[in-house]
């Protein structure tokens, strides 16, 4: 939905770099605390943060590769490549983060482990929560700003946005905060009861949380890679803009596709008035492209195919409809 201008892209790159460095430092602290205390939940949180660090690397590559200009080999640009790297990032979270957490949690429950001391773990969790909280608030502020610009709810924006980098950061920060609370709960219950089962259960729940986040992000990127249309409201507005031209009788077919986080392709079969001369049809086609780009700067390509259709029958029911996340 949202376009990415050059300053916004530079800001996104900086955000990813800072988040990656912060995650790496937090992961190292969690690892030390986990090894010292023997806590499965802390080790799972360390795996979580290491996975987030590698994910930030993939997202950095996604931003760089997806911003490459179009060339003869790729005339529509490299926007979709950003979703390839974002998909790889989601798979890494699935395998490295969720896989390790679930496996280590089961191992702790089955075999049992000696835990303690806990103080270092609590300190690391508190510092990590503060750091992740700052990152989360920044991501949430960006999401709210963009959703307000498009006059949609935050939930709908997250569902429809083609900028999966912003979506990934928001979801990862949310999962990180929840995971820290779960790890603290597991440690607290283990310390109170002296039973490491709670620590193992906490680790498994953290793994399941990562599994859900990875699945949502992977599904979103796959949908965009296959060739997802624009949101239904945008689709309807595009059809209305074309149909409003004086020499246009109807727009019987309209197809749209996201070419990247900031690129849209529009292809339509247009029924022009039978008595319209060729020159007027050409001028109308140029006017349609001008209007569409003025209203939706993300539109990069507009292809109109003159065709015979039924007067007044416009393709208004296409586009992506919002479903629950």
Tab-separated table of C-alpha atoms in Angstrom, residues 9-204:
chain	number	residue	atom	x	y	z
A	9	UNK	CA	14.281	3.815	2.261
A	10	UNK	CA	17.475	5.233	3.813
A	11	UNK	CA	15.684	5.477	7.149
A	12	UNK	CA	14.536	1.859	6.825
A	13	UNK	CA	18.096	0.712	6.118
A	14	UNK	CA	19.358	2.583	9.185
A	15	UNK	CA	16.587	1.111	11.328
A	16	UNK	CA	17.439	-2.407	10.196
A	17	UNK	CA	21.166	-1.919	10.883
A	18	UNK	CA	20.548	-0.517	14.377
A	19	UNK	CA	18.024	-3.257	15.175
A	20	UNK	CA	20.447	-5.927	13.987
A	21	UNK	CA	23.290	-4.605	16.136
A	22	UNK	CA	21.001	-4.332	19.163
A	23	UNK	CA	19.679	-7.875	18.664
A	24	UNK	CA	23.201	-9.245	18.416
A	25	UNK	CA	24.234	-7.591	21.711
A	26	UNK	CA	21.039	-8.783	23.431
A	27	UNK	CA	21.530	-12.311	22.061
A	28	UNK	CA	25.073	-12.487	23.468
A	29	UNK	CA	23.869	-11.306	26.898
A	30	UNK	CA	21.027	-13.838	26.887
A	31	UNK	CA	23.407	-16.619	25.881
A	32	UNK	CA	25.744	-15.840	28.778
A	33	UNK	CA	22.800	-15.696	31.195
A	34	UNK	CA	21.362	-18.911	29.773
A	35	UNK	CA	24.627	-20.853	30.050
A	36	UNK	CA	25.221	-19.495	33.571
A	37	UNK	CA	21.734	-20.320	34.851
A	38	UNK	CA	21.130	-23.422	32.724
A	39	UNK	CA	17.712	-22.014	31.779
A	40	UNK	CA	16.129	-23.469	28.648
A	41	UNK	CA	13.916	-20.386	28.324
A	42	UNK	CA	16.947	-18.072	28.396
A	43	UNK	CA	18.747	-20.177	25.803
A	44	UNK	CA	15.590	-20.102	23.684
A	45	UNK	CA	15.507	-16.339	24.018
A	46	UNK	CA	19.165	-16.233	22.953
A	47	UNK	CA	18.264	-18.323	19.874
A	48	UNK	CA	15.319	-15.961	19.295
A	49	UNK	CA	17.581	-12.902	19.326
A	50	UNK	CA	20.241	-14.551	17.151
A	51	UNK	CA	17.494	-15.482	14.674
A	52	UNK	CA	16.261	-11.875	14.722
A	53	UNK	CA	19.827	-10.678	14.063
A	54	UNK	CA	20.194	-12.892	11.000
A	55	UNK	CA	16.702	-11.854	9.924
A	56	UNK	CA	17.777	-8.200	10.025
A	57	UNK	CA	20.693	-9.095	7.736
A	58	UNK	CA	18.282	-10.670	5.253
A	59	UNK	CA	15.976	-7.642	5.479
A	60	UNK	CA	18.928	-5.341	4.819
A	61	UNK	CA	19.735	-7.359	1.699
A	62	UNK	CA	16.042	-7.229	0.745
A	63	UNK	CA	16.016	-3.423	0.898
A	64	UNK	CA	19.207	-3.122	-1.137
A	65	UNK	CA	18.373	-5.707	-3.789
A	66	UNK	CA	14.751	-4.652	-4.171
A	67	UNK	CA	15.751	-1.021	-4.806
A	68	UNK	CA	17.816	-1.823	-7.912
A	69	UNK	CA	16.508	0.033	-11.002
A	70	UNK	CA	14.925	-1.768	-13.952
A	71	UNK	CA	17.167	-2.954	-16.772
A	72	UNK	CA	16.872	-4.891	-20.035
A	73	UNK	CA	16.912	-8.241	-18.237
A	74	UNK	CA	14.320	-7.174	-15.648
A	75	UNK	CA	12.170	-4.473	-17.304
A	76	UNK	CA	9.770	-4.270	-14.353
A	77	UNK	CA	12.594	-3.801	-11.848
A	78	UNK	CA	13.807	-5.880	-8.901
A	79	UNK	CA	11.085	-5.043	-6.396
A	80	UNK	CA	9.960	-8.652	-6.024
A	81	UNK	CA	13.468	-9.707	-4.999
A	82	UNK	CA	12.910	-7.924	-1.689
A	83	UNK	CA	10.153	-10.467	-0.956
A	84	UNK	CA	12.484	-13.374	-1.806
A	85	UNK	CA	14.943	-12.292	0.886
A	86	UNK	CA	12.132	-11.510	3.316
A	87	UNK	CA	10.786	-15.030	2.711
A	88	UNK	CA	14.232	-16.506	3.424
A	89	UNK	CA	14.311	-14.466	6.648
A	90	UNK	CA	10.953	-15.939	7.683
A	91	UNK	CA	12.219	-19.467	6.958
A	92	UNK	CA	15.305	-18.847	9.072
A	93	UNK	CA	13.120	-17.732	11.973
A	94	UNK	CA	11.058	-20.886	11.476
A	95	UNK	CA	14.046	-23.265	11.465
A	96	UNK	CA	16.613	-21.612	13.736
A	97	UNK	CA	14.431	-19.792	16.241
A	98	UNK	CA	11.321	-21.943	16.553
A	99	UNK	CA	13.072	-25.269	15.932
A	100	UNK	CA	15.762	-24.759	18.563
A	101	UNK	CA	13.339	-23.398	21.177
A	102	UNK	CA	10.860	-26.263	20.845
A	103	UNK	CA	13.574	-28.932	20.748
A	104	UNK	CA	15.441	-27.546	23.765
A	105	UNK	CA	12.218	-27.125	25.724
A	106	UNK	CA	11.230	-30.773	25.134
A	107	UNK	CA	14.740	-31.887	26.070
A	108	UNK	CA	14.553	-29.933	29.341
A	109	UNK	CA	11.177	-31.465	30.263
A	110	UNK	CA	12.304	-35.010	29.445
A	111	UNK	CA	15.811	-34.931	30.926
A	112	UNK	CA	15.557	-32.093	33.440
A	113	UNK	CA	18.284	-29.523	34.046
A	114	UNK	CA	19.746	-27.787	37.063
A	115	UNK	CA	18.856	-24.082	37.023
A	116	UNK	CA	20.354	-21.109	38.821
A	117	UNK	CA	21.455	-18.547	39.755
A	118	UNK	CA	18.550	-16.504	38.372
A	119	UNK	CA	19.513	-12.898	39.129
A	120	UNK	CA	21.652	-12.446	36.002
A	121	UNK	CA	18.827	-13.789	33.822
A	122	UNK	CA	16.298	-11.389	35.336
A	123	UNK	CA	18.630	-8.429	34.745
A	124	UNK	CA	19.231	-9.429	31.119
A	125	UNK	CA	15.497	-9.901	30.545
A	126	UNK	CA	14.714	-6.467	31.995
A	127	UNK	CA	17.359	-4.692	29.899
A	128	UNK	CA	16.271	-6.623	26.798
A	129	UNK	CA	12.617	-5.689	27.393
A	130	UNK	CA	13.533	-2.004	27.563
A	131	UNK	CA	15.598	-2.178	24.358
A	132	UNK	CA	12.979	-4.186	22.450
A	133	UNK	CA	10.261	-1.871	23.773
A	134	UNK	CA	11.921	1.184	22.236
A	135	UNK	CA	12.214	-0.586	18.887
A	136	UNK	CA	8.599	-1.766	19.081
A	137	UNK	CA	7.257	1.723	19.851
A	138	UNK	CA	9.150	3.132	16.869
A	139	UNK	CA	7.766	0.430	14.568
A	140	UNK	CA	4.245	0.917	15.916
A	141	UNK	CA	4.474	4.665	15.382
A	142	UNK	CA	5.499	4.112	11.760
A	143	UNK	CA	2.660	1.625	11.213
A	144	UNK	CA	0.102	4.027	12.706
A	145	UNK	CA	1.380	6.915	10.576
A	146	UNK	CA	1.091	4.866	7.384
A	147	UNK	CA	-2.325	3.451	8.285
A	148	UNK	CA	-3.582	6.989	8.992
A	149	UNK	CA	-2.284	8.149	5.614
A	150	UNK	CA	-4.296	5.420	3.921
A	151	UNK	CA	-7.266	5.949	6.267
A	152	UNK	CA	-7.343	2.283	7.340
A	153	UNK	CA	-6.984	0.489	10.653
A	154	UNK	CA	-3.582	-0.727	11.807
A	155	UNK	CA	-4.750	-4.335	11.472
A	156	UNK	CA	-5.910	-3.784	7.892
A	157	UNK	CA	-2.680	-1.983	6.994
A	158	UNK	CA	-0.593	-4.887	8.294
A	159	UNK	CA	-2.734	-7.272	6.271
A	160	UNK	CA	-2.514	-5.333	2.999
A	161	UNK	CA	0.865	-3.585	2.983
A	162	UNK	CA	3.370	-4.890	0.396
A	163	UNK	CA	6.224	-3.493	2.521
A	164	UNK	CA	7.024	-6.731	4.320
A	165	UNK	CA	10.154	-5.212	5.882
A	166	UNK	CA	8.040	-2.920	8.061
A	167	UNK	CA	5.678	-5.807	8.761
A	168	UNK	CA	8.548	-8.116	9.761
A	169	UNK	CA	10.091	-5.589	12.156
A	170	UNK	CA	6.714	-4.941	13.817
A	171	UNK	CA	5.900	-8.638	14.233
A	172	UNK	CA	9.406	-9.560	15.390
A	173	UNK	CA	9.439	-6.817	18.013
A	174	UNK	CA	5.988	-7.889	19.218
A	175	UNK	CA	7.106	-11.523	19.433
A	176	UNK	CA	10.317	-10.474	21.213
A	177	UNK	CA	8.412	-8.640	23.955
A	178	UNK	CA	5.983	-11.525	24.454
A	179	UNK	CA	8.878	-13.987	24.453
A	180	UNK	CA	10.682	-12.049	27.183
A	181	UNK	CA	7.581	-12.133	29.368
A	182	UNK	CA	7.248	-15.889	28.785
A	183	UNK	CA	10.911	-16.464	29.630
A	184	UNK	CA	10.557	-14.448	32.842
A	185	UNK	CA	7.435	-16.443	33.764
A	186	UNK	CA	9.252	-19.718	33.149
A	187	UNK	CA	12.205	-18.655	35.253
A	188	UNK	CA	9.968	-17.406	38.056
A	189	UNK	CA	7.921	-20.593	38.236
A	190	UNK	CA	11.069	-22.726	38.101
A	191	UNK	CA	12.618	-20.750	40.944
A	192	UNK	CA	9.432	-20.929	43.037
A	193	UNK	CA	8.747	-24.640	42.508
A	194	UNK	CA	12.251	-25.955	41.964
A	195	UNK	CA	10.850	-27.811	38.934
A	196	UNK	CA	12.579	-27.172	35.590
A	197	UNK	CA	9.475	-28.379	33.709
A	198	UNK	CA	8.163	-24.806	33.794
A	199	UNK	CA	11.368	-23.607	32.155
A	200	UNK	CA	10.949	-26.207	29.419
A	201	UNK	CA	7.297	-25.324	28.878
A	202	UNK	CA	8.237	-21.658	28.563
A	203	UNK	CA	10.837	-22.549	25.940
A	204	UNK	CA	8.287	-24.544	23.921
